[in-house]
PDB file of C-alpha atoms in Angstrom:
ATOM      1  CA  MET A  82     -83.960 -91.852 169.325  1.00 34.00           C
ATOM      2  CA  LYS A  83     -81.406 -89.273 167.380  1.00 45.00           C
ATOM      3  CA  LEU A  84     -78.218 -89.058 168.946  1.00 48.00           C
ATOM      4  CA  MET A  85     -77.177 -86.024 169.125  1.00 65.00           C
ATOM      5  CA  ARG A  86     -74.040 -84.925 167.660  1.00 85.00           C
ATOM      6  CA  THR A  87     -71.397 -82.144 169.258  1.00 91.00           C
ATOM      7  CA  LEU A  88     -68.701 -80.222 167.490  1.00 95.00           C
ATOM      8  CA  CYS A  89     -66.090 -78.480 170.208  1.00 95.00           C
ATOM      9  CA  VAL A  90     -63.632 -76.762 169.768  1.00 96.00           C
ATOM     10  CA  LYS A  91     -60.109 -76.050 171.353  1.00 95.00           C
ATOM     11  CA  VAL A  92     -58.602 -73.171 169.101  1.00 96.00           C
ATOM     12  CA  GLU A  93     -55.762 -71.770 171.359  1.00 95.00           C
ATOM     13  CA  ASN A  94     -55.530 -68.473 168.930  1.00 96.00           C
ATOM     14  CA  ALA A  95     -57.698 -65.640 169.378  1.00 96.00           C
ATOM     15  CA  LYS A  96     -58.671 -63.855 166.459  1.00 96.00           C
ATOM     16  CA  LEU A  97     -58.983 -67.559 165.188  1.00 96.00           C
ATOM     17  CA  PHE A  98     -60.831 -68.821 167.755  1.00 97.00           C
ATOM     18  CA  ALA A  99     -62.609 -65.737 167.316  1.00 97.00           C
ATOM     19  CA  GLU A 100     -63.430 -66.518 163.258  1.00 95.00           C
ATOM     20  CA  VAL A 101     -64.636 -70.201 163.536  1.00 96.00           C
ATOM     21  CA  VAL A 102     -67.581 -69.159 167.013  1.00 96.00           C
ATOM     22  CA  ARG A 103     -68.397 -66.137 164.135  1.00 94.00           C
ATOM     23  CA  ILE A 104     -68.288 -68.056 160.831  1.00 93.00           C
ATOM     24  CA  LEU A 105     -70.622 -71.108 163.388  1.00 94.00           C
ATOM     25  CA  LYS A 106     -73.107 -68.336 165.313  1.00 93.00           C
ATOM     26  CA  SER A 107     -73.495 -67.150 162.037  1.00 90.00           C
ATOM     27  CA  ARG A 108     -74.525 -70.819 160.320  1.00 89.00           C
ATOM     28  CA  ASN A 109     -76.954 -71.574 163.475  1.00 89.00           C
ATOM     29  CA  ILE A 110     -74.502 -74.484 164.541  1.00 92.00           C
ATOM     30  CA  PRO A 111     -74.013 -75.282 167.558  1.00 92.00           C
ATOM     31  CA  PHE A 112     -71.073 -76.057 168.992  1.00 95.00           C
ATOM     32  CA  ARG A 113     -68.916 -76.020 173.038  1.00 93.00           C
ATOM     33  CA  SER A 114     -64.884 -75.465 173.686  1.00 92.00           C
ATOM     34  CA  ASP A 115     -65.001 -77.857 176.353  1.00 90.00           C
ATOM     35  CA  VAL A 116     -63.521 -81.368 175.013  1.00 90.00           C
ATOM     36  CA  THR A 117     -64.682 -84.725 176.928  1.00 89.00           C
ATOM     37  CA  ARG A 118     -65.410 -88.187 175.675  1.00 89.00           C
ATOM     38  CA  ASP A 119     -68.791 -87.269 173.881  1.00 90.00           C
ATOM     39  CA  CYS A 120     -68.038 -84.980 171.530  1.00 92.00           C
ATOM     40  CA  THR A 121     -68.651 -85.973 167.599  1.00 92.00           C
ATOM     41  CA  VAL A 122     -65.589 -84.259 166.170  1.00 95.00           C
ATOM     42  CA  ILE A 123     -63.175 -81.599 167.493  1.00 95.00           C
ATOM     43  CA  LEU A 124     -61.961 -78.797 165.662  1.00 96.00           C
ATOM     44  CA  THR A 125     -58.540 -77.673 167.229  1.00 96.00           C
ATOM     45  CA  ASP A 126     -55.132 -75.339 165.565  1.00 96.00           C
ATOM     46  CA  SER A 127     -52.904 -77.022 167.949  1.00 94.00           C
ATOM     47  CA  LEU A 128     -50.962 -80.168 167.394  1.00 94.00           C
ATOM     48  CA  LYS A 129     -49.967 -81.068 170.600  1.00 93.00           C
ATOM     49  CA  TYR A 130     -54.484 -80.853 171.836  1.00 92.00           C
ATOM     50  CA  ALA A 131     -54.990 -83.035 168.613  1.00 92.00           C
ATOM     51  CA  GLU A 132     -52.166 -85.877 169.961  1.00 92.00           C
ATOM     52  CA  GLU A 133     -54.218 -86.379 173.442  1.00 91.00           C
ATOM     53  CA  PHE A 134     -57.403 -86.204 172.596  1.00 90.00           C
ATOM     54  CA  SER A 135     -56.410 -88.495 169.940  1.00 88.00           C
ATOM     55  CA  SER A 136     -54.980 -90.776 172.642  1.00 87.00           C
ATOM     56  CA  LYS A 137     -57.232 -90.312 175.376  1.00 89.00           C
ATOM     57  CA  TYR A 138     -60.799 -90.517 173.662  1.00 87.00           C
ATOM     58  CA  GLY A 139     -60.096 -91.770 169.658  1.00 88.00           C
ATOM     59  CA  ILE A 140     -62.237 -89.310 168.165  1.00 88.00           C
ATOM     60  CA  PRO A 141     -61.685 -87.718 165.045  1.00 91.00           C
ATOM     61  CA  ILE A 142     -59.502 -84.672 164.683  1.00 95.00           C
ATOM     62  CA  ILE A 143     -59.535 -81.911 162.199  1.00 95.00           C
ATOM     63  CA  LEU A 144     -56.713 -79.726 162.571  1.00 95.00           C
ATOM     64  CA  THR A 145     -56.584 -75.942 161.412  1.00 95.00           C
ATOM     65  CA  SER A 146     -54.947 -73.083 161.099  1.00 93.00           C
ATOM     66  CA  LYS A 147     -55.560 -69.667 159.478  1.00 91.00           C
ATOM     67  CA  ASN A 148     -54.774 -71.024 155.777  1.00 90.00           C
ATOM     68  CA  ASP A 149     -57.501 -73.843 155.336  1.00 92.00           C
ATOM     69  CA  LEU A 150     -59.850 -72.275 157.722  1.00 94.00           C
ATOM     70  CA  LEU A 151     -62.946 -72.434 156.045  1.00 92.00           C
ATOM     71  CA  GLY A 152     -62.501 -75.964 154.415  1.00 93.00           C
ATOM     72  CA  LYS A 153     -61.951 -77.446 157.683  1.00 95.00           C
ATOM     73  CA  ILE A 154     -65.038 -75.896 159.215  1.00 95.00           C
ATOM     74  CA  GLU A 155     -67.011 -77.052 156.573  1.00 95.00           C
ATOM     75  CA  LEU A 156     -65.199 -80.273 156.771  1.00 95.00           C
ATOM     76  CA  ALA A 157     -66.327 -80.363 160.990  1.00 95.00           C
ATOM     77  CA  ILE A 158     -69.686 -79.581 160.041  1.00 94.00           C
ATOM     78  CA  LEU A 159     -69.504 -82.399 157.472  1.00 94.00           C
ATOM     79  CA  SER A 160     -69.002 -84.834 160.343  1.00 93.00           C
ATOM     80  CA  LEU A 161     -71.940 -84.036 162.070  1.00 92.00           C
ATOM     81  CA  LYS A 162     -73.866 -84.941 159.672  1.00 89.00           C
ATOM     82  CA  GLY A 163     -71.794 -87.871 159.160  1.00 90.00           C
ATOM     83  CA  LYS A 164     -69.960 -87.285 155.804  1.00 92.00           C
ATOM     84  CA  ILE A 165     -66.367 -86.362 154.776  1.00 92.00           C
ATOM     85  CA  THR A 166     -67.146 -84.273 151.054  1.00 94.00           C
ATOM     86  CA  TYR A 167     -70.449 -82.533 149.168  1.00 95.00           C
ATOM     87  CA  GLU A 168     -71.453 -84.484 146.370  1.00 94.00           C
ATOM     88  CA  SER A 169     -72.119 -81.091 144.861  1.00 94.00           C
ATOM     89  CA  LEU A 170     -71.071 -76.901 145.445  1.00 96.00           C
ATOM     90  CA  VAL A 171     -73.084 -74.507 143.445  1.00 97.00           C
ATOM     91  CA  ILE A 172     -72.191 -70.855 143.842  1.00 96.00           C
ATOM     92  CA  GLY A 173     -74.913 -68.387 142.594  1.00 95.00           C
ATOM     93  CA  LEU A 174     -73.285 -63.752 141.772  1.00 94.00           C
ATOM     94  CA  ASP A 175     -75.783 -61.507 140.910  1.00 93.00           C
ATOM     95  CA  PRO A 176     -73.009 -59.461 139.579  1.00 91.00           C
ATOM     96  CA  GLY A 177     -74.213 -56.042 140.288  1.00 88.00           C
ATOM     97  CA  LYS A 178     -72.572 -52.831 142.319  1.00 88.00           C
ATOM     98  CA  THR A 179     -72.341 -55.184 144.934  1.00 91.00           C
ATOM     99  CA  ILE A 180     -71.971 -58.437 144.365  1.00 93.00           C
ATOM    100  CA  GLY A 181     -74.573 -60.513 145.850  1.00 92.00           C
ATOM    101  CA  TYR A 182     -72.712 -64.468 146.741  1.00 95.00           C
ATOM    102  CA  ALA A 183     -74.341 -67.638 147.726  1.00 95.00           C
ATOM    103  CA  LEU A 184     -72.745 -71.173 148.217  1.00 96.00           C
ATOM    104  CA  ILE A 185     -75.448 -73.767 148.074  1.00 96.00           C
ATOM    105  CA  GLY A 186     -73.841 -77.440 149.149  1.00 95.00           C
ATOM    106  CA  ASP A 187     -76.138 -80.943 148.384  1.00 95.00           C
ATOM    107  CA  ASP A 188     -79.856 -78.570 148.210  1.00 93.00           C
ATOM    108  CA  GLU A 189     -79.100 -76.920 151.493  1.00 94.00           C
ATOM    109  CA  LEU A 190     -77.908 -73.415 151.633  1.00 94.00           C
ATOM    110  CA  LEU A 191     -74.654 -72.559 153.469  1.00 94.00           C
ATOM    111  CA  GLU A 192     -73.988 -69.063 152.995  1.00 93.00           C
ATOM    112  CA  VAL A 193     -75.015 -65.819 151.673  1.00 94.00           C
ATOM    113  CA  LYS A 194     -72.920 -62.730 151.244  1.00 93.00           C
ATOM    114  CA  SER A 195     -72.522 -59.384 149.135  1.00 93.00           C
ATOM    115  CA  PHE A 196     -68.912 -58.146 148.472  1.00 94.00           C
ATOM    116  CA  ASN A 197     -68.278 -54.989 147.485  1.00 93.00           C
ATOM    117  CA  ASP A 198     -66.024 -55.667 145.017  1.00 92.00           C
ATOM    118  CA  VAL A 199     -64.632 -58.166 142.109  1.00 91.00           C
ATOM    119  CA  LEU A 200     -60.887 -58.886 143.998  1.00 91.00           C
ATOM    120  CA  THR A 201     -62.498 -59.134 147.920  1.00 93.00           C
ATOM    121  CA  LEU A 202     -64.686 -62.064 146.008  1.00 93.00           C
ATOM    122  CA  LYS A 203     -61.678 -63.294 143.749  1.00 91.00           C
ATOM    123  CA  GLU A 204     -59.953 -64.311 147.725  1.00 92.00           C
ATOM    124  CA  HIS A 205     -63.046 -65.714 148.976  1.00 93.00           C
ATOM    125  CA  LEU A 206     -63.486 -67.936 146.101  1.00 92.00           C
ATOM    126  CA  ASP A 207     -60.381 -68.418 146.137  1.00 90.00           C
ATOM    127  CA  LEU A 208     -60.503 -69.997 149.422  1.00 90.00           C
ATOM    128  CA  ILE A 209     -63.704 -71.884 148.447  1.00 91.00           C
ATOM    129  CA  VAL A 210     -61.789 -73.821 146.070  1.00 89.00           C
ATOM    130  CA  ARG A 211     -58.572 -74.393 147.432  1.00 87.00           C
ATOM    131  CA  THR A 212     -60.063 -75.832 150.551  1.00 89.00           C
ATOM    132  CA  TYR A 213     -63.891 -77.171 150.590  1.00 92.00           C
ATOM    133  CA  PRO A 214     -64.434 -80.396 150.248  1.00 92.00           C
ATOM    134  CA  TYR A 215     -66.376 -81.111 147.629  1.00 93.00           C
ATOM    135  CA  LYS A 216     -66.339 -83.564 145.004  1.00 93.00           C
ATOM    136  CA  ARG A 217     -67.587 -81.032 142.164  1.00 92.00           C
ATOM    137  CA  MET A 218     -68.301 -77.315 141.698  1.00 93.00           C
ATOM    138  CA  ILE A 219     -70.556 -75.026 139.602  1.00 94.00           C
ATOM    139  CA  ILE A 220     -70.499 -71.559 139.853  1.00 94.00           C
ATOM    140  CA  ARG A 221     -73.563 -69.773 137.981  1.00 94.00           C
ATOM    141  CA  VAL A 222     -73.343 -66.125 137.491  1.00 93.00           C
ATOM    142  CA  GLY A 223     -75.747 -64.071 136.418  1.00 91.00           C
ATOM    143  CA  SER A 224     -76.452 -62.451 133.236  1.00 89.00           C
ATOM    144  CA  GLY A 225     -76.560 -58.514 133.650  1.00 78.00           C
ATOM    145  CA  GLU A 226     -74.349 -55.126 133.144  1.00 77.00           C
ATOM    146  CA  PHE A 227     -72.348 -55.850 135.925  1.00 78.00           C
ATOM    147  CA  SER A 228     -71.404 -59.872 134.582  1.00 85.00           C
ATOM    148  CA  SER A 229     -68.471 -58.767 132.300  1.00 87.00           C
ATOM    149  CA  GLU A 230     -66.225 -58.338 134.768  1.00 86.00           C
ATOM    150  CA  VAL A 231     -67.443 -61.020 137.620  1.00 88.00           C
ATOM    151  CA  LEU A 232     -67.166 -63.652 134.276  1.00 86.00           C
ATOM    152  CA  GLU A 233     -63.376 -62.963 133.579  1.00 87.00           C
ATOM    153  CA  ASN A 234     -61.726 -63.142 136.812  1.00 85.00           C
ATOM    154  CA  ILE A 235     -63.777 -66.415 137.917  1.00 85.00           C
ATOM    155  CA  LEU A 236     -62.860 -67.671 134.615  1.00 85.00           C
ATOM    156  CA  ASP A 237     -59.118 -66.760 135.802  1.00 84.00           C
ATOM    157  CA  LEU A 238     -59.308 -68.313 139.042  1.00 82.00           C
ATOM    158  CA  VAL A 239     -61.476 -72.148 137.525  1.00 80.00           C
ATOM    159  CA  GLU A 240     -58.158 -71.879 135.257  1.00 79.00           C
ATOM    160  CA  ARG A 241     -56.243 -72.778 137.729  1.00 76.00           C
ATOM    161  CA  TYR A 242     -57.823 -75.271 138.888  1.00 69.00           C
ATOM    162  CA  ASN A 243     -59.939 -76.642 136.793  1.00 59.00           C
ATOM    163  CA  HIS A 244     -58.842 -80.314 136.231  1.00 51.00           C
ATOM    164  CA  LYS A 245     -57.602 -80.482 139.869  1.00 51.00           C
ATOM    165  CA  GLU A 246     -60.416 -79.852 141.126  1.00 55.00           C
ATOM    166  CA  HIS A 247     -64.046 -79.898 138.527  1.00 82.00           C
ATOM    167  CA  VAL A 248     -65.399 -76.132 138.640  1.00 87.00           C
ATOM    168  CA  SER A 249     -67.110 -75.363 135.403  1.00 88.00           C
ATOM    169  CA  ILE A 250     -68.871 -72.240 134.764  1.00 91.00           C
ATOM    170  CA  GLU A 251     -72.460 -71.649 133.612  1.00 92.00           C
ATOM    171  CA  ILE A 252     -74.236 -67.510 132.584  1.00 93.00           C
ATOM    172  CA  VAL A 253     -77.544 -67.857 134.198  1.00 93.00           C
ATOM    173  CA  ASP A 254     -81.108 -65.786 132.699  1.00 89.00           C
ATOM    174  CA  GLU A 255     -80.697 -63.362 136.183  1.00 84.00           C
ATOM    175  CA  SER A 256     -84.594 -61.999 135.331  1.00 81.00           C
ATOM    176  CA  SER A 257     -86.981 -62.504 138.318  1.00 78.00           C
ATOM    177  CA  THR A 258     -84.306 -63.699 140.004  1.00 73.00           C
ATOM    178  CA  SER A 259     -84.556 -61.188 142.997  1.00 73.00           C
ATOM    179  CA  LYS A 260     -89.199 -61.429 142.794  1.00 72.00           C
ATOM    180  CA  SER A 261     -89.171 -64.723 144.177  1.00 76.00           C
ATOM    181  CA  GLU A 262     -88.482 -66.632 147.119  1.00 79.00           C
ATOM    182  CA  PRO A 263     -86.011 -68.750 147.222  1.00 84.00           C
ATOM    183  CA  LYS A 264     -87.277 -72.883 147.770  1.00 83.00           C
ATOM    184  CA  ILE A 265     -84.583 -74.230 149.498  1.00 88.00           C
ATOM    185  CA  LYS A 266     -83.861 -75.986 152.616  1.00 85.00           C
ATOM    186  CA  SER A 267     -81.995 -73.725 154.880  1.00 85.00           C
ATOM    187  CA  ASN A 268     -80.740 -73.222 158.030  1.00 83.00           C
ATOM    188  CA  ILE A 269     -79.815 -69.745 157.851  1.00 84.00           C
ATOM    189  CA  LYS A 270     -82.494 -66.466 157.200  1.00 84.00           C
ATOM    190  CA  ILE A 271     -81.856 -65.332 153.671  1.00 85.00           C
ATOM    191  CA  PRO A 272     -82.198 -61.496 153.513  1.00 84.00           C
ATOM    192  CA  LYS A 273     -84.008 -60.083 150.574  1.00 85.00           C
ATOM    193  CA  ARG A 274     -80.888 -58.134 148.853  1.00 85.00           C
ATOM    194  CA  SER A 275     -79.628 -62.163 149.067  1.00 88.00           C
ATOM    195  CA  MET A 276     -82.570 -63.928 147.026  1.00 90.00           C
ATOM    196  CA  ALA A 277     -81.372 -62.932 143.498  1.00 91.00           C
ATOM    197  CA  ALA A 278     -77.524 -65.018 144.186  1.00 93.00           C
ATOM    198  CA  VAL A 279     -79.673 -67.652 145.456  1.00 94.00           C
ATOM    199  CA  ASN A 280     -82.136 -68.119 142.930  1.00 93.00           C
ATOM    200  CA  ILE A 281     -78.917 -68.112 140.259  1.00 94.00           C
ATOM    201  CA  ALA A 282     -77.910 -70.874 141.523  1.00 94.00           C
ATOM    202  CA  LEU A 283     -80.471 -72.281 141.348  1.00 94.00           C
ATOM    203  CA  ARG A 284     -81.049 -71.735 138.451  1.00 92.00           C
ATOM    204  CA  LYS A 285     -79.108 -73.719 135.306  1.00 92.00           C
ATOM    205  CA  GLY A 286     -77.574 -71.571 132.836  1.00 91.00           C
ATOM    206  CA  ILE A 287     -75.470 -71.909 129.851  1.00 93.00           C
ATOM    207  CA  PRO A 288     -71.918 -73.803 130.285  1.00 90.00           C
ATOM    208  CA  VAL A 289     -69.238 -71.531 129.947  1.00 89.00           C
ATOM    209  CA  HIS A 290     -65.342 -72.826 128.002  1.00 78.00           C
ATOM    210  CA  VAL A 291     -62.690 -72.773 130.920  1.00 73.00           C
ATOM    211  CA  ARG A 292     -59.572 -72.726 128.582  1.00 67.00           C
TER     212      ARG A 292
END
């Protein structure tokens, strides 16, 4: 019989709690806000609660803040799977007037979304690179009319973290990526507009030199 793993969330900051709830629901990750002994892992923004729960229950505690929220949520989700890090994270980017984005962790689709401008995308990628638990990351950018601006900004970002974070970039032939349904394990629904980004993430490309 498979044991049920439970994520318990005890976040005091109302805005932070709302964001945790939004992200977990978008990923279809079940959780609860009451903390008991049968929690698998506890996510909290309170040092007081962290010390109390650790002493009372001996349950793994993940302490988070607004600066590392995305990464700590991901660590909590990994804990439910009995893992502490991703062997590989792959990001697919579909450049255009809006930029399609897909994130894959160890062959499972974690997130899809779109960005209206490159700078907002860059800010999101910066959070992923800095806070997510992973051993290696590949950012795959689809070739096309709008790819140069995206690539330039991603290169600027990766050059800051390359040696420390083991991040690399590839340019991918994006032909037919928007026409075929991605074949990948996923707990989330893939909108039609995101199919190209997912397929780009799944397609091996040409490595781009990072200084």
